């Protein structure tokens, strides 16, 4: 199949940007953007580095990020699988983006900027969950923030279509398939929720 390899070829297939798509872009967190982001418990962190690109779901039981000021977001890095894909990218490159989603609204908010990691003890302690601290904190310096077009969530009916997971392979099944039965399986799926509870933070 043919490849589109120039911007001229790309633009030939599309009209000019919708004016409001450009007008809504801010170079810092306005009061309304700040309110929206502080109401989000879930975001997708996207990064780029020498090994390629990575996307990582991030969630918390309250705001997924803390707004330090109109140009700075703070995200604790809680226990995960220790692949560190996004964190390696941040250390080696720094370009990063967050896409915030809130159940019940088709509005999404995107923040683009540059990130770095810190292990500052006082900052880590400010995120403490009982006796647990994040290993590091991601500091995202805001370059631009804007709402994304709602049509993707409207088309997919993400919040209203119900449970569509019936018949899909489980994580346990995928692990068993990828490891020739060495890991995963039904026991993994059955025990993972209890296993994960004390490790959420």
PDB file of C-alpha atoms in Angstrom:
ATOM      1  CA  UNK A   1       0.000   0.000   0.000  1.00  0.00           C
ATOM      2  CA  UNK A   2       1.226   3.560  -0.640  1.00  0.00           C
ATOM      3  CA  UNK A   3       2.918   5.497   2.133  1.00  0.00           C
ATOM      4  CA  UNK A   4       2.327   9.152   2.864  1.00  0.00           C
ATOM      5  CA  UNK A   5       5.839  10.510   3.308  1.00  0.00           C
ATOM      6  CA  UNK A   6       5.560  14.301   3.070  1.00  0.00           C
ATOM      7  CA  UNK A   7       3.562  16.946   4.876  1.00  0.00           C
ATOM      8  CA  UNK A   8       2.203  18.105   1.537  1.00  0.00           C
ATOM      9  CA  UNK A   9       0.756  14.651   0.879  1.00  0.00           C
ATOM     10  CA  UNK A  10      -0.693  14.533   4.375  1.00  0.00           C
ATOM     11  CA  UNK A  11      -2.318  17.959   4.241  1.00  0.00           C
ATOM     12  CA  UNK A  12      -3.861  17.143   0.860  1.00  0.00           C
ATOM     13  CA  UNK A  13      -6.239  14.730   2.632  1.00  0.00           C
ATOM     14  CA  UNK A  14      -7.453  17.200   5.289  1.00  0.00           C
ATOM     15  CA  UNK A  15      -8.980  20.634   5.585  1.00  0.00           C
ATOM     16  CA  UNK A  16      -7.524  23.439   7.706  1.00  0.00           C
ATOM     17  CA  UNK A  17      -7.602  22.969  11.499  1.00  0.00           C
ATOM     18  CA  UNK A  18     -10.903  23.855  13.160  1.00  0.00           C
ATOM     19  CA  UNK A  19     -10.302  27.331  14.633  1.00  0.00           C
ATOM     20  CA  UNK A  20     -11.425  26.339  18.133  1.00  0.00           C
ATOM     21  CA  UNK A  21      -8.869  23.502  18.166  1.00  0.00           C
ATOM     22  CA  UNK A  22      -6.147  26.151  18.117  1.00  0.00           C
ATOM     23  CA  UNK A  23      -7.885  28.782  20.244  1.00  0.00           C
ATOM     24  CA  UNK A  24      -8.230  26.457  23.268  1.00  0.00           C
ATOM     25  CA  UNK A  25      -4.460  25.861  23.619  1.00  0.00           C
ATOM     26  CA  UNK A  26      -2.889  27.467  26.710  1.00  0.00           C
ATOM     27  CA  UNK A  27       0.815  27.703  27.546  1.00  0.00           C
ATOM     28  CA  UNK A  28       0.131  27.289  31.251  1.00  0.00           C
ATOM     29  CA  UNK A  29      -2.611  25.920  33.507  1.00  0.00           C
ATOM     30  CA  UNK A  30      -5.486  28.354  33.464  1.00  0.00           C
ATOM     31  CA  UNK A  31      -7.867  28.206  36.468  1.00  0.00           C
ATOM     32  CA  UNK A  32     -10.366  26.080  34.518  1.00  0.00           C
ATOM     33  CA  UNK A  33      -7.750  23.690  33.174  1.00  0.00           C
ATOM     34  CA  UNK A  34      -6.352  23.373  36.695  1.00  0.00           C
ATOM     35  CA  UNK A  35      -9.791  22.478  38.103  1.00  0.00           C
ATOM     36  CA  UNK A  36     -10.271  19.840  35.418  1.00  0.00           C
ATOM     37  CA  UNK A  37      -6.876  18.220  35.936  1.00  0.00           C
ATOM     38  CA  UNK A  38      -7.280  18.184  39.712  1.00  0.00           C
ATOM     39  CA  UNK A  39     -10.514  16.235  39.226  1.00  0.00           C
ATOM     40  CA  UNK A  40      -8.825  13.472  37.209  1.00  0.00           C
ATOM     41  CA  UNK A  41      -7.823  10.200  38.874  1.00  0.00           C
ATOM     42  CA  UNK A  42      -6.514   8.608  35.670  1.00  0.00           C
ATOM     43  CA  UNK A  43      -4.117   9.641  32.923  1.00  0.00           C
ATOM     44  CA  UNK A  44      -2.027   8.049  30.199  1.00  0.00           C
ATOM     45  CA  UNK A  45       1.641   9.049  30.349  1.00  0.00           C
ATOM     46  CA  UNK A  46       3.357   9.072  26.937  1.00  0.00           C
ATOM     47  CA  UNK A  47       7.110   9.390  26.473  1.00  0.00           C
ATOM     48  CA  UNK A  48       9.765   9.074  23.798  1.00  0.00           C
ATOM     49  CA  UNK A  49      13.357   7.929  24.086  1.00  0.00           C
ATOM     50  CA  UNK A  50      16.204   6.075  22.379  1.00  0.00           C
ATOM     51  CA  UNK A  51      14.343   2.767  22.687  1.00  0.00           C
ATOM     52  CA  UNK A  52      11.186   4.097  21.039  1.00  0.00           C
ATOM     53  CA  UNK A  53       7.897   5.400  22.388  1.00  0.00           C
ATOM     54  CA  UNK A  54       5.932   4.250  25.418  1.00  0.00           C
ATOM     55  CA  UNK A  55       2.514   4.782  26.948  1.00  0.00           C
ATOM     56  CA  UNK A  56       1.701   3.986  30.564  1.00  0.00           C
ATOM     57  CA  UNK A  57      -1.656   4.133  32.380  1.00  0.00           C
ATOM     58  CA  UNK A  58      -1.434   6.042  35.664  1.00  0.00           C
ATOM     59  CA  UNK A  59      -4.101   6.139  38.361  1.00  0.00           C
ATOM     60  CA  UNK A  60      -4.662   7.078  41.992  1.00  0.00           C
ATOM     61  CA  UNK A  61      -7.471   7.150  44.551  1.00  0.00           C
ATOM     62  CA  UNK A  62      -7.458  10.955  44.374  1.00  0.00           C
ATOM     63  CA  UNK A  63      -5.950  13.380  41.869  1.00  0.00           C
ATOM     64  CA  UNK A  64      -3.484  11.497  39.677  1.00  0.00           C
ATOM     65  CA  UNK A  65      -1.213  14.545  39.660  1.00  0.00           C
ATOM     66  CA  UNK A  66      -0.594  17.428  42.021  1.00  0.00           C
ATOM     67  CA  UNK A  67      -0.561  20.919  40.586  1.00  0.00           C
ATOM     68  CA  UNK A  68       2.543  22.635  41.997  1.00  0.00           C
ATOM     69  CA  UNK A  69       1.945  25.857  40.066  1.00  0.00           C
ATOM     70  CA  UNK A  70       0.540  26.980  36.725  1.00  0.00           C
ATOM     71  CA  UNK A  71       3.490  25.475  34.859  1.00  0.00           C
ATOM     72  CA  UNK A  72       4.338  22.377  36.911  1.00  0.00           C
ATOM     73  CA  UNK A  73       2.636  19.024  37.559  1.00  0.00           C
ATOM     74  CA  UNK A  74       3.870  16.413  40.038  1.00  0.00           C
ATOM     75  CA  UNK A  75       3.115  12.698  39.618  1.00  0.00           C
ATOM     76  CA  UNK A  76       4.250  10.120  42.202  1.00  0.00           C
ATOM     77  CA  UNK A  77       5.583   6.911  40.700  1.00  0.00           C
ATOM     78  CA  UNK A  78       4.009   4.075  42.694  1.00  0.00           C
ATOM     79  CA  UNK A  79       4.831   0.377  42.660  1.00  0.00           C
ATOM     80  CA  UNK A  80       4.439  -1.287  39.275  1.00  0.00           C
ATOM     81  CA  UNK A  81       6.180  -3.998  37.285  1.00  0.00           C
ATOM     82  CA  UNK A  82       9.584  -2.244  37.314  1.00  0.00           C
ATOM     83  CA  UNK A  83       9.943  -2.194  33.519  1.00  0.00           C
ATOM     84  CA  UNK A  84      10.597   1.561  33.882  1.00  0.00           C
ATOM     85  CA  UNK A  85       9.979   2.180  30.172  1.00  0.00           C
ATOM     86  CA  UNK A  86       8.612   5.709  30.599  1.00  0.00           C
ATOM     87  CA  UNK A  87      11.022   6.555  33.391  1.00  0.00           C
ATOM     88  CA  UNK A  88      14.044   5.597  31.272  1.00  0.00           C
ATOM     89  CA  UNK A  89      12.663   7.747  28.481  1.00  0.00           C
ATOM     90  CA  UNK A  90      12.281  10.698  30.838  1.00  0.00           C
ATOM     91  CA  UNK A  91      15.869  10.355  32.061  1.00  0.00           C
ATOM     92  CA  UNK A  92      17.250  10.020  28.531  1.00  0.00           C
ATOM     93  CA  UNK A  93      14.992  12.395  26.587  1.00  0.00           C
ATOM     94  CA  UNK A  94      12.421  14.225  28.702  1.00  0.00           C
ATOM     95  CA  UNK A  95       9.648  14.799  26.178  1.00  0.00           C
ATOM     96  CA  UNK A  96       6.380  13.710  27.752  1.00  0.00           C
ATOM     97  CA  UNK A  97       2.613  14.110  27.527  1.00  0.00           C
ATOM     98  CA  UNK A  98      -0.336  13.322  29.787  1.00  0.00           C
ATOM     99  CA  UNK A  99      -3.862  12.549  28.581  1.00  0.00           C
ATOM    100  CA  UNK A 100      -6.382  12.904  31.421  1.00  0.00           C
ATOM    101  CA  UNK A 101      -9.699  11.039  31.401  1.00  0.00           C
ATOM    102  CA  UNK A 102     -12.608  11.319  33.835  1.00  0.00           C
ATOM    103  CA  UNK A 103     -15.439   8.737  33.758  1.00  0.00           C
ATOM    104  CA  UNK A 104     -18.753  10.229  32.729  1.00  0.00           C
ATOM    105  CA  UNK A 105     -17.436  13.012  30.497  1.00  0.00           C
ATOM    106  CA  UNK A 106     -16.314  12.838  26.897  1.00  0.00           C
ATOM    107  CA  UNK A 107     -13.951  15.734  27.534  1.00  0.00           C
ATOM    108  CA  UNK A 108     -10.277  14.839  27.780  1.00  0.00           C
ATOM    109  CA  UNK A 109      -7.406  17.161  28.605  1.00  0.00           C
ATOM    110  CA  UNK A 110      -3.884  16.833  27.231  1.00  0.00           C
ATOM    111  CA  UNK A 111      -0.714  18.352  28.644  1.00  0.00           C
ATOM    112  CA  UNK A 112       2.515  18.351  26.627  1.00  0.00           C
ATOM    113  CA  UNK A 113       5.887  19.314  28.011  1.00  0.00           C
ATOM    114  CA  UNK A 114       9.206  18.127  29.347  1.00  0.00           C
ATOM    115  CA  UNK A 115       9.652  15.934  32.390  1.00  0.00           C
ATOM    116  CA  UNK A 116      12.356  14.966  34.826  1.00  0.00           C
ATOM    117  CA  UNK A 117      12.531  12.640  37.824  1.00  0.00           C
ATOM    118  CA  UNK A 118      13.383  13.527  41.401  1.00  0.00           C
ATOM    119  CA  UNK A 119      13.982  11.429  44.502  1.00  0.00           C
ATOM    120  CA  UNK A 120      13.668  14.446  46.814  1.00  0.00           C
ATOM    121  CA  UNK A 121      12.886  12.958  50.228  1.00  0.00           C
ATOM    122  CA  UNK A 122      10.550  15.710  51.421  1.00  0.00           C
ATOM    123  CA  UNK A 123       8.583  15.675  48.186  1.00  0.00           C
ATOM    124  CA  UNK A 124       8.262  11.895  48.245  1.00  0.00           C
ATOM    125  CA  UNK A 125       7.046  12.030  51.847  1.00  0.00           C
ATOM    126  CA  UNK A 126       4.398  14.568  50.912  1.00  0.00           C
ATOM    127  CA  UNK A 127       2.768  11.816  48.815  1.00  0.00           C
ATOM    128  CA  UNK A 128       2.942   9.146  51.557  1.00  0.00           C
ATOM    129  CA  UNK A 129       0.200   6.518  51.690  1.00  0.00           C
ATOM    130  CA  UNK A 130       0.586   5.196  55.233  1.00  0.00           C
ATOM    131  CA  UNK A 131       4.159   3.976  55.438  1.00  0.00           C
ATOM    132  CA  UNK A 132       4.589   3.780  51.654  1.00  0.00           C
ATOM    133  CA  UNK A 133       6.377   6.420  49.592  1.00  0.00           C
ATOM    134  CA  UNK A 134       6.686   6.681  45.816  1.00  0.00           C
ATOM    135  CA  UNK A 135      10.097   5.595  44.571  1.00  0.00           C
ATOM    136  CA  UNK A 136      10.426   8.827  42.589  1.00  0.00           C
ATOM    137  CA  UNK A 137       8.272  11.746  41.506  1.00  0.00           C
ATOM    138  CA  UNK A 138       7.775  12.787  37.885  1.00  0.00           C
ATOM    139  CA  UNK A 139       7.950  16.554  37.436  1.00  0.00           C
ATOM    140  CA  UNK A 140       6.257  17.707  34.227  1.00  0.00           C
ATOM    141  CA  UNK A 141       7.001  21.236  33.042  1.00  0.00           C
ATOM    142  CA  UNK A 142       3.947  22.364  31.070  1.00  0.00           C
ATOM    143  CA  UNK A 143       4.489  23.589  27.501  1.00  0.00           C
ATOM    144  CA  UNK A 144       0.859  23.471  26.394  1.00  0.00           C
ATOM    145  CA  UNK A 145      -2.510  22.279  27.672  1.00  0.00           C
ATOM    146  CA  UNK A 146      -5.767  21.818  25.787  1.00  0.00           C
ATOM    147  CA  UNK A 147      -8.946  19.791  25.567  1.00  0.00           C
ATOM    148  CA  UNK A 148      -9.024  16.980  23.039  1.00  0.00           C
ATOM    149  CA  UNK A 149     -11.883  16.464  20.588  1.00  0.00           C
ATOM    150  CA  UNK A 150     -14.675  14.452  22.265  1.00  0.00           C
ATOM    151  CA  UNK A 151     -15.607  12.507  19.121  1.00  0.00           C
ATOM    152  CA  UNK A 152     -13.392   9.479  19.868  1.00  0.00           C
ATOM    153  CA  UNK A 153     -15.085   8.864  23.218  1.00  0.00           C
ATOM    154  CA  UNK A 154     -18.491   9.587  21.696  1.00  0.00           C
ATOM    155  CA  UNK A 155     -17.907   7.095  18.865  1.00  0.00           C
ATOM    156  CA  UNK A 156     -16.661   4.389  21.214  1.00  0.00           C
ATOM    157  CA  UNK A 157     -19.322   5.132  23.868  1.00  0.00           C
ATOM    158  CA  UNK A 158     -16.515   4.441  26.329  1.00  0.00           C
ATOM    159  CA  UNK A 159     -18.491   5.279  29.471  1.00  0.00           C
ATOM    160  CA  UNK A 160     -21.911   4.016  28.354  1.00  0.00           C
ATOM    161  CA  UNK A 161     -21.383   0.823  26.315  1.00  0.00           C
ATOM    162  CA  UNK A 162     -21.077  -1.447  29.352  1.00  0.00           C
ATOM    163  CA  UNK A 163     -18.704  -4.367  29.856  1.00  0.00           C
ATOM    164  CA  UNK A 164     -17.350  -5.557  26.509  1.00  0.00           C
ATOM    165  CA  UNK A 165     -14.639  -7.830  27.915  1.00  0.00           C
ATOM    166  CA  UNK A 166     -16.526 -11.105  27.534  1.00  0.00           C
ATOM    167  CA  UNK A 167     -14.532 -13.480  25.360  1.00  0.00           C
ATOM    168  CA  UNK A 168     -11.324 -11.452  25.430  1.00  0.00           C
ATOM    169  CA  UNK A 169      -8.136 -13.175  26.637  1.00  0.00           C
ATOM    170  CA  UNK A 170      -7.205 -12.428  30.232  1.00  0.00           C
ATOM    171  CA  UNK A 171      -3.774 -11.316  31.421  1.00  0.00           C
ATOM    172  CA  UNK A 172      -3.283 -14.786  32.870  1.00  0.00           C
ATOM    173  CA  UNK A 173      -4.038 -16.392  29.508  1.00  0.00           C
ATOM    174  CA  UNK A 174      -1.698 -14.030  27.682  1.00  0.00           C
ATOM    175  CA  UNK A 175       1.111 -14.667  30.186  1.00  0.00           C
ATOM    176  CA  UNK A 176       0.650 -18.419  29.890  1.00  0.00           C
ATOM    177  CA  UNK A 177       0.741 -18.182  26.101  1.00  0.00           C
ATOM    178  CA  UNK A 178       3.854 -15.996  26.042  1.00  0.00           C
ATOM    179  CA  UNK A 179       5.746 -18.087  28.608  1.00  0.00           C
ATOM    180  CA  UNK A 180       4.759 -21.562  27.363  1.00  0.00           C
ATOM    181  CA  UNK A 181       2.780 -22.084  30.557  1.00  0.00           C
ATOM    182  CA  UNK A 182       5.577 -21.097  32.933  1.00  0.00           C
ATOM    183  CA  UNK A 183       3.629 -18.067  34.219  1.00  0.00           C
ATOM    184  CA  UNK A 184       0.042 -16.891  34.302  1.00  0.00           C
ATOM    185  CA  UNK A 185      -3.002 -19.072  33.811  1.00  0.00           C
ATOM    186  CA  UNK A 186      -6.270 -19.179  35.724  1.00  0.00           C
ATOM    187  CA  UNK A 187      -4.545 -19.036  39.112  1.00  0.00           C
ATOM    188  CA  UNK A 188      -2.909 -15.747  38.141  1.00  0.00           C
ATOM    189  CA  UNK A 189      -6.235 -14.193  37.191  1.00  0.00           C
ATOM    190  CA  UNK A 190      -7.892 -15.494  40.359  1.00  0.00           C
ATOM    191  CA  UNK A 191      -5.219 -14.360  42.821  1.00  0.00           C
ATOM    192  CA  UNK A 192      -3.989 -11.116  41.235  1.00  0.00           C
ATOM    193  CA  UNK A 193      -6.578  -8.757  42.794  1.00  0.00           C
ATOM    194  CA  UNK A 194      -5.611  -9.833  46.325  1.00  0.00           C
ATOM    195  CA  UNK A 195      -1.925  -9.888  45.440  1.00  0.00           C
ATOM    196  CA  UNK A 196      -2.068  -6.326  44.118  1.00  0.00           C
ATOM    197  CA  UNK A 197      -3.984  -4.748  47.026  1.00  0.00           C
ATOM    198  CA  UNK A 198      -1.062  -4.185  49.422  1.00  0.00           C
ATOM    199  CA  UNK A 199       1.161  -3.106  46.505  1.00  0.00           C
ATOM    200  CA  UNK A 200      -1.058  -0.416  45.030  1.00  0.00           C
ATOM    201  CA  UNK A 201       1.113   2.247  46.667  1.00  0.00           C
TER     202      UNK A 201
END
